[in-house]
Amino acid sequence: MLPVLEVAQPRFPDRPGQVIDTAGSFDPIGVNVLKQRLVSLTIAAAALIGCTVAASPAAYAASCYGRTCSNKGPKGTGCDADSFNLRAFVLKGGYYELRWSKTCHAAWIRASGAGAAGASAVIQRVLLDGGGGVDVQEERAVAVSKGQLDWSNMVGTNYGSYYRVCGTYFGFPDSTLDCSPLVYQD
C-alpha cells in the first residue's frame, strides 16, 4: 500500500497563521478584481461589435418606406442596398428585371436595351378586378438605348400587391406593350 502524502496549506509570509485560500478569497494585489473588469469590458466590446455587425447598412440608409417611396429613385433613397430580383423577363425591346427592396417595401424595373432602337418599359402596380382584368394603380417608366442599363423610379405600397413589367421597342412603329405575367409580393 502506498503512503498518503499530506499537502500543507500555503501561508502568507507577512501574516503568520493566515491560510491563503487557493480558490482566490485572499487577493493581495487585486488580480481577481482586474480579471472581473477585463471580462466585463470584453463582454461589452463583443456586444457593441455584435450590434454593429447585426444591423445592416441598408436599415440605416433607407430614407423611405412603402407609399413614401413612390416615384423616388432606388439609389437616392438607399433602397437598392438590399434589393434583389423578383423575376426577370425578356419582352419587346429588352431584358427587364423586376427589383424589390424588403427594407423599403417598394419595386422598380432595371432595364437593358437589346433591340436595335432600345427599349421603353413600365412597371405597374395593379389590382385584380372581378372579371379577370387588371386595374393599374400606379406605374413608372424607363427608356434605354441599345446596350444601356437604367432603372425606373419606384412603385411603393404599404401592403402586398401584384406587379407586372411591360416593355416595347423604343421609338418603333410597333409600340404596343408586351406585358409579363403578374408577380405578387407581400
CSV table of N, CA and C in Angstrom, one decimal, residues 42-185:
chain,number,residue,atom,x,y,z
A,42,THR,N,-14.6,43.0,-22.0
A,42,THR,CA,-14.7,42.1,-23.2
A,42,THR,C,-16.1,41.8,-23.6
A,43,ILE,N,-17.0,41.5,-22.6
A,43,ILE,CA,-18.4,41.3,-22.9
A,43,ILE,C,-19.0,42.5,-23.5
A,44,ALA,N,-18.7,43.7,-23.0
A,44,ALA,CA,-19.3,44.9,-23.5
A,44,ALA,C,-18.8,45.2,-24.9
A,45,ALA,N,-17.5,45.0,-25.2
A,45,ALA,CA,-17.0,45.2,-26.5
A,45,ALA,C,-17.6,44.2,-27.5
A,46,ALA,N,-17.8,43.0,-27.1
A,46,ALA,CA,-18.4,42.0,-28.0
A,46,ALA,C,-19.8,42.3,-28.3
A,47,ALA,N,-20.5,42.9,-27.3
A,47,ALA,CA,-21.9,43.3,-27.5
A,47,ALA,C,-22.0,44.4,-28.5
A,48,LEU,N,-21.1,45.4,-28.4
A,48,LEU,CA,-21.1,46.5,-29.3
A,48,LEU,C,-20.7,46.1,-30.7
A,49,ILE,N,-19.8,45.2,-30.9
A,49,ILE,CA,-19.4,44.7,-32.2
A,49,ILE,C,-20.5,43.9,-32.8
A,50,GLY,N,-21.2,43.0,-32.0
A,50,GLY,CA,-22.3,42.2,-32.4
A,50,GLY,C,-23.4,43.1,-32.9
A,51,CYS,N,-23.8,44.2,-32.2
A,51,CYS,CA,-24.8,45.0,-32.6
A,51,CYS,C,-24.5,45.7,-33.9
A,52,THR,N,-23.2,46.1,-34.1
A,52,THR,CA,-22.8,46.8,-35.3
A,52,THR,C,-22.9,45.9,-36.5
A,53,VAL,N,-22.5,44.6,-36.3
A,53,VAL,CA,-22.5,43.7,-37.4
A,53,VAL,C,-23.9,43.2,-37.7
A,54,ALA,N,-24.8,43.1,-36.7
A,54,ALA,CA,-26.1,42.5,-36.9
A,54,ALA,C,-27.0,43.5,-37.7
A,55,ALA,N,-26.8,44.8,-37.5
A,55,ALA,CA,-27.6,45.8,-38.2
A,55,ALA,C,-27.0,46.1,-39.6
A,56,SER,N,-27.8,45.8,-40.6
A,56,SER,CA,-27.4,46.0,-42.0
A,56,SER,C,-27.3,47.5,-42.3
A,57,PRO,N,-26.3,47.8,-43.2
A,57,PRO,CA,-26.2,49.2,-43.7
A,57,PRO,C,-27.5,49.7,-44.3
A,58,ALA,N,-28.2,48.7,-45.0
A,58,ALA,CA,-29.5,49.1,-45.7
A,58,ALA,C,-30.5,49.6,-44.7
A,59,ALA,N,-30.6,49.1,-43.5
A,59,ALA,CA,-31.5,49.5,-42.5
A,59,ALA,C,-31.3,51.0,-42.1
A,60,TYR,N,-30.1,51.4,-42.1
A,60,TYR,CA,-29.8,52.8,-41.8
A,60,TYR,C,-29.9,53.7,-43.0
A,61,ALA,N,-29.6,53.2,-44.2
A,61,ALA,CA,-29.5,54.0,-45.4
A,61,ALA,C,-30.9,54.3,-46.0
A,62,ALA,N,-31.9,53.5,-45.8
A,62,ALA,CA,-33.2,53.7,-46.5
A,62,ALA,C,-33.9,55.0,-45.9
A,63,SER,N,-34.3,55.8,-46.8
A,63,SER,CA,-35.0,57.1,-46.3
A,63,SER,C,-36.5,57.1,-46.6
A,64,CYS,N,-37.1,56.0,-47.0
A,64,CYS,CA,-38.5,55.9,-47.2
A,64,CYS,C,-39.0,54.5,-47.0
A,65,TYR,N,-40.3,54.4,-46.9
A,65,TYR,CA,-41.0,53.1,-46.8
A,65,TYR,C,-42.3,53.1,-47.5
A,66,GLY,N,-42.6,52.1,-48.2
A,66,GLY,CA,-43.9,51.9,-48.9
A,66,GLY,C,-44.3,53.1,-49.7
A,67,ARG,N,-45.5,53.7,-49.5
A,67,ARG,CA,-46.0,54.7,-50.3
A,67,ARG,C,-45.1,56.0,-50.4
A,68,THR,N,-44.3,56.2,-49.3
A,68,THR,CA,-43.4,57.3,-49.4
A,68,THR,C,-42.2,57.1,-50.3
A,69,CYS,N,-42.1,55.9,-50.8
A,69,CYS,CA,-41.0,55.7,-51.8
A,69,CYS,C,-41.5,55.9,-53.3
A,70,SER,N,-42.8,56.0,-53.5
A,70,SER,CA,-43.3,56.1,-54.8
A,70,SER,C,-42.7,57.3,-55.6
A,71,ASN,N,-42.3,57.0,-56.8
A,71,ASN,CA,-41.7,58.0,-57.7
A,71,ASN,C,-40.4,58.5,-57.2
A,72,LYS,N,-39.7,57.8,-56.4
A,72,LYS,CA,-38.3,58.2,-56.0
A,72,LYS,C,-37.4,57.1,-56.5
A,73,GLY,N,-36.1,57.5,-56.7
A,73,GLY,CA,-35.1,56.6,-57.2
A,73,GLY,C,-34.6,55.6,-56.2
A,74,PRO,N,-34.4,54.4,-56.6
A,74,PRO,CA,-33.9,53.4,-55.6
A,74,PRO,C,-32.5,53.7,-55.0
A,75,LYS,N,-31.6,54.3,-55.9
A,75,LYS,CA,-30.3,54.6,-55.4
A,75,LYS,C,-30.3,55.8,-54.4
A,76,GLY,N,-31.0,56.8,-54.8
A,76,GLY,CA,-31.0,58.0,-54.0
A,76,GLY,C,-31.6,57.8,-52.6
A,77,THR,N,-32.5,56.8,-52.4
A,77,THR,CA,-33.1,56.6,-51.2
A,77,THR,C,-32.4,55.5,-50.3
A,78,GLY,N,-31.5,54.8,-51.0
A,78,GLY,CA,-30.8,53.7,-50.3
A,78,GLY,C,-31.6,52.4,-50.4
A,79,CYS,N,-32.7,52.3,-51.1
A,79,CYS,CA,-33.5,51.1,-51.3
A,79,CYS,C,-32.8,50.1,-52.1
A,80,ASP,N,-31.8,50.4,-52.9
A,80,ASP,CA,-31.1,49.5,-53.7
A,80,ASP,C,-30.1,48.6,-52.9
A,81,ALA,N,-29.8,49.0,-51.7
A,81,ALA,CA,-28.8,48.3,-50.8
A,81,ALA,C,-29.2,46.9,-50.5
A,82,ASP,N,-30.5,46.6,-50.3
A,82,ASP,CA,-30.9,45.2,-50.0
A,82,ASP,C,-31.8,44.6,-51.1
A,83,SER,N,-31.8,45.2,-52.3
A,83,SER,CA,-32.7,44.8,-53.4
A,83,SER,C,-32.3,43.5,-54.0
A,84,PHE,N,-33.2,42.8,-54.6
A,84,PHE,CA,-33.0,41.6,-55.3
A,84,PHE,C,-34.0,41.5,-56.4
A,85,ASN,N,-33.8,40.6,-57.4
A,85,ASN,CA,-34.7,40.3,-58.5
A,85,ASN,C,-35.8,39.4,-58.0
A,86,LEU,N,-37.1,39.9,-58.2
A,86,LEU,CA,-38.2,39.0,-58.0
A,86,LEU,C,-38.4,38.1,-59.2
A,87,ARG,N,-38.2,38.7,-60.4
A,87,ARG,CA,-38.3,37.9,-61.7
A,87,ARG,C,-37.6,38.7,-62.7
A,88,ALA,N,-37.2,38.1,-63.8
A,88,ALA,CA,-36.6,38.7,-64.9
A,88,ALA,C,-37.4,38.3,-66.2
A,89,PHE,N,-37.5,39.2,-67.1
A,89,PHE,CA,-38.3,39.0,-68.3
A,89,PHE,C,-37.6,39.4,-69.6
A,90,VAL,N,-37.8,38.7,-70.6
A,90,VAL,CA,-37.3,39.2,-72.0
A,90,VAL,C,-38.6,39.5,-72.7
A,91,LEU,N,-38.8,40.8,-72.9
A,91,LEU,CA,-40.0,41.3,-73.6
A,91,LEU,C,-39.6,42.1,-74.8
A,92,LYS,N,-40.5,42.7,-75.5
A,92,LYS,CA,-40.2,43.5,-76.6
A,92,LYS,C,-39.1,44.5,-76.3
A,93,GLY,N,-38.1,44.6,-77.0
A,93,GLY,CA,-37.1,45.6,-76.9
A,93,GLY,C,-36.0,45.4,-75.9
A,94,GLY,N,-36.1,44.5,-74.9
A,94,GLY,CA,-35.1,44.4,-73.9
A,94,GLY,C,-35.2,43.3,-72.9
A,95,TYR,N,-34.4,43.4,-71.9
A,95,TYR,CA,-34.3,42.5,-70.8
A,95,TYR,C,-34.7,43.3,-69.6
A,96,TYR,N,-35.7,42.8,-68.8
A,96,TYR,CA,-36.2,43.6,-67.7
A,96,TYR,C,-36.2,42.8,-66.4
A,97,GLU,N,-35.7,43.4,-65.4
A,97,GLU,CA,-35.6,42.8,-64.1
A,97,GLU,C,-36.6,43.5,-63.1
A,98,LEU,N,-37.5,42.8,-62.5
A,98,LEU,CA,-38.4,43.3,-61.5
A,98,LEU,C,-37.7,43.3,-60.2
A,99,ARG,N,-37.3,44.4,-59.7
A,99,ARG,CA,-36.5,44.5,-58.5
A,99,ARG,C,-37.3,44.8,-57.3
A,100,TRP,N,-36.9,44.4,-56.1
A,100,TRP,CA,-37.7,44.6,-54.9
A,100,TRP,C,-36.7,44.9,-53.7
A,101,SER,N,-37.1,45.8,-52.9
A,101,SER,CA,-36.4,46.1,-51.6
A,101,SER,C,-37.4,45.8,-50.5
A,102,LYS,N,-36.9,44.9,-49.7
A,102,LYS,CA,-37.7,44.5,-48.5
A,102,LYS,C,-37.7,45.6,-47.5
A,103,THR,N,-36.6,46.3,-47.3
A,103,THR,CA,-36.5,47.4,-46.3
A,103,THR,C,-37.4,48.5,-46.7
A,104,CYS,N,-37.5,48.8,-48.0
A,104,CYS,CA,-38.3,50.0,-48.4
A,104,CYS,C,-39.8,49.6,-48.8
A,105,HIS,N,-40.0,48.3,-49.0
A,105,HIS,CA,-41.3,47.7,-49.4
A,105,HIS,C,-41.7,48.4,-50.7
A,106,ALA,N,-40.8,48.4,-51.7
A,106,ALA,CA,-41.0,49.1,-53.0
A,106,ALA,C,-40.4,48.3,-54.1
A,107,ALA,N,-40.9,48.4,-55.3
A,107,ALA,CA,-40.4,47.7,-56.5
A,107,ALA,C,-40.1,48.7,-57.6
A,108,TRP,N,-39.2,48.3,-58.5
A,108,TRP,CA,-38.9,49.0,-59.7
A,108,TRP,C,-38.4,48.1,-60.8
A,109,ILE,N,-38.1,48.6,-62.0
A,109,ILE,CA,-37.5,47.7,-63.0
A,109,ILE,C,-36.2,48.3,-63.4
A,110,ARG,N,-35.3,47.3,-63.7
A,110,ARG,CA,-34.0,47.6,-64.2
A,110,ARG,C,-34.0,47.1,-65.6
A,111,ALA,N,-33.8,48.0,-66.6
A,111,ALA,CA,-34.0,47.6,-68.0
A,111,ALA,C,-32.7,47.7,-68.7
A,112,SER,N,-32.4,46.8,-69.6
A,112,SER,CA,-31.3,46.9,-70.5
A,112,SER,C,-31.8,46.8,-72.0
A,113,GLY,N,-31.4,47.7,-72.8
A,113,GLY,CA,-31.9,47.7,-74.2
A,113,GLY,C,-31.2,46.7,-75.0
A,114,ALA,N,-32.0,45.9,-75.7
A,114,ALA,CA,-31.4,44.8,-76.6
A,114,ALA,C,-31.8,45.0,-78.0
A,115,GLY,N,-32.9,45.6,-78.3
A,115,GLY,CA,-33.3,45.8,-79.7
A,115,GLY,C,-32.5,46.9,-80.4
A,116,ALA,N,-32.6,47.0,-81.6
A,116,ALA,CA,-31.9,47.9,-82.4
A,116,ALA,C,-32.2,49.4,-82.0
A,117,ALA,N,-33.4,49.6,-81.6
A,117,ALA,CA,-33.8,51.0,-81.2
A,117,ALA,C,-33.8,51.2,-79.7
A,118,GLY,N,-33.5,50.2,-78.9
A,118,GLY,CA,-33.6,50.3,-77.5
A,118,GLY,C,-34.9,49.9,-77.0
A,119,ALA,N,-35.2,50.2,-75.7
A,119,ALA,CA,-36.4,49.7,-75.1
A,119,ALA,C,-37.1,50.8,-74.3
A,120,SER,N,-38.3,50.7,-74.2
A,120,SER,CA,-39.1,51.5,-73.3
A,120,SER,C,-40.0,50.6,-72.4
A,121,ALA,N,-40.0,50.8,-71.1
A,121,ALA,CA,-40.7,49.9,-70.3
A,121,ALA,C,-41.4,50.6,-69.1
A,122,VAL,N,-42.4,50.0,-68.5
A,122,VAL,CA,-43.1,50.5,-67.4
A,122,VAL,C,-43.2,49.4,-66.3
A,123,ILE,N,-43.2,49.8,-65.1
A,123,ILE,CA,-43.6,48.9,-64.0
A,123,ILE,C,-44.9,49.3,-63.6
A,124,GLN,N,-45.8,48.4,-63.3
A,124,GLN,CA,-47.2,48.7,-62.9
A,124,GLN,C,-47.5,47.9,-61.6
A,125,ARG,N,-48.1,48.7,-60.7
A,125,ARG,CA,-48.7,48.0,-59.5
A,125,ARG,C,-50.2,48.0,-59.8
A,126,VAL,N,-50.8,46.8,-59.8
A,126,VAL,CA,-52.1,46.6,-60.3
A,126,VAL,C,-53.0,45.9,-59.2
A,127,LEU,N,-54.3,46.1,-59.4
A,127,LEU,CA,-55.3,45.3,-58.6
A,127,LEU,C,-56.0,44.5,-59.6
A,128,LEU,N,-56.4,43.3,-59.1
A,128,LEU,CA,-57.2,42.4,-60.0
A,128,LEU,C,-58.7,42.8,-59.8
A,129,ASP,N,-59.4,43.0,-61.0
A,129,ASP,CA,-60.8,43.3,-60.9
A,129,ASP,C,-61.6,41.9,-60.9
A,130,GLY,N,-62.8,41.9,-60.6
A,130,GLY,CA,-63.6,40.7,-60.5
A,130,GLY,C,-63.8,40.0,-61.8
A,131,GLY,N,-63.5,40.6,-62.9
A,131,GLY,CA,-63.7,40.0,-64.2
A,131,GLY,C,-62.5,39.4,-64.8
A,132,GLY,N,-61.4,39.3,-64.1
A,132,GLY,CA,-60.1,38.7,-64.6
A,132,GLY,C,-59.2,39.7,-65.2
A,133,GLY,N,-59.6,41.0,-65.2
A,133,GLY,CA,-58.7,42.0,-65.7
A,133,GLY,C,-57.9,42.7,-64.6
A,134,VAL,N,-57.1,43.7,-65.0
A,134,VAL,CA,-56.3,44.4,-64.0
A,134,VAL,C,-56.6,45.9,-64.0
A,135,ASP,N,-56.5,46.5,-62.9
A,135,ASP,CA,-56.7,47.9,-62.8
A,135,ASP,C,-55.4,48.5,-62.3
A,136,VAL,N,-54.7,49.3,-63.2
A,136,VAL,CA,-53.4,49.8,-62.9
A,136,VAL,C,-53.6,50.9,-61.8
A,137,GLN,N,-52.9,50.7,-60.7
A,137,GLN,CA,-52.9,51.7,-59.6
A,137,GLN,C,-51.8,52.7,-59.7
A,138,GLU,N,-50.7,52.3,-60.2
A,138,GLU,CA,-49.5,53.2,-60.3
A,138,GLU,C,-48.5,52.6,-61.2
A,139,GLU,N,-47.8,53.5,-62.0
A,139,GLU,CA,-46.8,53.0,-62.9
A,139,GLU,C,-45.7,54.0,-63.0
A,140,ARG,N,-44.5,53.5,-63.4
A,140,ARG,CA,-43.3,54.3,-63.6
A,140,ARG,C,-42.6,53.8,-64.8
A,141,ALA,N,-42.1,54.7,-65.6
A,141,ALA,CA,-41.5,54.3,-66.9
A,141,ALA,C,-40.0,54.5,-66.9
A,142,VAL,N,-39.3,53.8,-67.8
A,142,VAL,CA,-37.9,54.0,-68.1
A,142,VAL,C,-37.6,53.7,-69.6
A,143,ALA,N,-36.7,54.4,-70.2
A,143,ALA,CA,-36.3,54.1,-71.6
A,143,ALA,C,-34.8,54.0,-71.7
A,144,VAL,N,-34.3,53.0,-72.4
A,144,VAL,CA,-32.9,52.8,-72.6
A,144,VAL,C,-32.6,52.6,-74.1
A,145,SER,N,-31.4,53.1,-74.5
A,145,SER,CA,-30.9,52.8,-75.8
A,145,SER,C,-30.3,51.4,-75.8
A,146,LYS,N,-30.0,51.0,-77.0
A,146,LYS,CA,-29.3,49.7,-77.2
A,146,LYS,C,-28.0,49.7,-76.4
A,147,GLY,N,-27.8,48.6,-75.6
A,147,GLY,CA,-26.6,48.5,-74.8
A,147,GLY,C,-26.6,49.2,-73.5
A,148,GLN,N,-27.6,50.1,-73.2
A,148,GLN,CA,-27.6,50.8,-71.9
A,148,GLN,C,-28.4,50.0,-70.8
A,149,LEU,N,-28.1,50.5,-69.6
A,149,LEU,CA,-28.8,49.9,-68.4
A,149,LEU,C,-29.3,51.1,-67.6
A,150,ASP,N,-30.6,51.0,-67.2
A,150,ASP,CA,-31.1,52.1,-66.4
A,150,ASP,C,-32.3,51.5,-65.6
A,151,TRP,N,-32.8,52.2,-64.7
A,151,TRP,CA,-33.9,51.8,-63.8
A,151,TRP,C,-35.0,52.8,-63.7
A,152,SER,N,-36.2,52.4,-63.4
A,152,SER,CA,-37.3,53.3,-63.2
A,152,SER,C,-37.3,53.8,-61.8
A,153,ASN,N,-38.1,54.8,-61.5
A,153,ASN,CA,-38.4,55.2,-60.2
A,153,ASN,C,-39.2,54.1,-59.5
A,154,MET,N,-39.4,54.1,-58.2
A,154,MET,CA,-40.1,53.0,-57.5
A,154,MET,C,-41.6,53.2,-57.5
A,155,VAL,N,-42.2,52.1,-57.3
A,155,VAL,CA,-43.6,52.0,-57.0
A,155,VAL,C,-43.7,51.3,-55.6
A,156,GLY,N,-44.1,52.1,-54.6
A,156,GLY,CA,-44.2,51.6,-53.3
A,156,GLY,C,-45.6,51.5,-52.7
A,157,THR,N,-45.7,50.6,-51.8
A,157,THR,CA,-47.0,50.3,-51.2
A,157,THR,C,-46.8,49.8,-49.8
A,158,ASN,N,-47.7,50.0,-48.9
A,158,ASN,CA,-47.6,49.5,-47.5
A,158,ASN,C,-48.2,48.1,-47.3
A,159,TYR,N,-48.7,47.5,-48.4
A,159,TYR,CA,-49.3,46.2,-48.3
A,159,TYR,C,-48.9,45.4,-49.5
A,160,GLY,N,-49.2,44.1,-49.5
A,160,GLY,CA,-48.9,43.2,-50.6
A,160,GLY,C,-49.6,43.6,-51.9
A,161,SER,N,-48.9,43.5,-53.0
A,161,SER,CA,-49.5,43.9,-54.3
A,161,SER,C,-49.0,43.0,-55.4
A,162,TYR,N,-49.8,43.1,-56.5
A,162,TYR,CA,-49.4,42.5,-57.8
A,162,TYR,C,-48.6,43.5,-58.6
A,163,TYR,N,-47.5,43.0,-59.3
A,163,TYR,CA,-46.7,43.9,-60.1
A,163,TYR,C,-46.6,43.2,-61.5
A,164,ARG,N,-46.4,44.0,-62.5
A,164,ARG,CA,-46.0,43.5,-63.8
A,164,ARG,C,-45.1,44.5,-64.5
A,165,VAL,N,-44.4,44.0,-65.5
A,165,VAL,CA,-43.5,44.8,-66.3
A,165,VAL,C,-44.0,44.7,-67.7
A,166,CYS,N,-44.1,45.9,-68.4
A,166,CYS,CA,-44.5,45.9,-69.8
A,166,CYS,C,-43.4,46.6,-70.5
A,167,GLY,N,-43.0,46.0,-71.7
A,167,GLY,CA,-42.0,46.6,-72.5
A,167,GLY,C,-42.3,46.7,-73.9
A,168,THR,N,-41.6,47.6,-74.6
A,168,THR,CA,-41.8,47.7,-76.1
A,168,THR,C,-40.5,48.3,-76.7
A,169,TYR,N,-40.5,48.3,-78.0
A,169,TYR,CA,-39.4,48.9,-78.7
A,169,TYR,C,-39.4,50.4,-78.5
A,170,PHE,N,-38.3,51.1,-78.3
A,170,PHE,CA,-38.2,52.5,-78.1
A,170,PHE,C,-38.3,53.2,-79.5
A,171,GLY,N,-39.2,54.1,-79.7
A,171,GLY,CA,-39.3,54.8,-81.0
A,171,GLY,C,-39.5,54.0,-82.2
A,172,PHE,N,-40.3,52.9,-82.1
A,172,PHE,CA,-40.5,52.0,-83.2
A,172,PHE,C,-42.0,52.0,-83.5
A,173,PRO,N,-42.3,51.9,-84.8
A,173,PRO,CA,-43.8,52.0,-85.2
A,173,PRO,C,-44.7,51.0,-84.4
A,174,ASP,N,-44.2,49.8,-84.1
A,174,ASP,CA,-45.0,48.8,-83.3
A,174,ASP,C,-44.7,49.1,-81.8
A,175,SER,N,-45.5,50.0,-81.3
A,175,SER,CA,-45.2,50.4,-79.9
A,175,SER,C,-46.2,49.8,-78.9
A,176,THR,N,-46.8,48.7,-79.3
A,176,THR,CA,-47.7,48.0,-78.3
A,176,THR,C,-46.9,47.4,-77.2
A,177,LEU,N,-47.5,47.4,-76.1
A,177,LEU,CA,-46.8,46.9,-74.9
A,177,LEU,C,-46.9,45.3,-74.8
A,178,ASP,N,-45.8,44.7,-74.5
A,178,ASP,CA,-45.7,43.3,-74.2
A,178,ASP,C,-45.6,43.2,-72.7
A,179,CYS,N,-46.6,42.6,-72.0
A,179,CYS,CA,-46.5,42.6,-70.6
A,179,CYS,C,-46.2,41.2,-70.0
A,180,SER,N,-45.6,41.2,-68.9
A,180,SER,CA,-45.2,40.0,-68.2
A,180,SER,C,-46.4,39.5,-67.4
A,181,PRO,N,-46.3,38.2,-66.9
A,181,PRO,CA,-47.3,37.7,-66.0
A,181,PRO,C,-47.3,38.5,-64.7
A,182,LEU,N,-48.3,38.5,-63.9
A,182,LEU,CA,-48.4,39.2,-62.7
A,182,LEU,C,-47.5,38.5,-61.6
A,183,VAL,N,-46.8,39.3,-60.8
A,183,VAL,CA,-46.0,38.8,-59.7
A,183,VAL,C,-46.5,39.4,-58.4
A,184,TYR,N,-46.8,38.6,-57.5
A,184,TYR,CA,-47.3,39.1,-56.2
A,184,TYR,C,-46.1,39.2,-55.2
A,185,GLN,N,-46.1,40.3,-54.5
A,185,GLN,CA,-45.1,40.5,-53.5
A,185,GLN,C,-45.7,41.1,-52.2
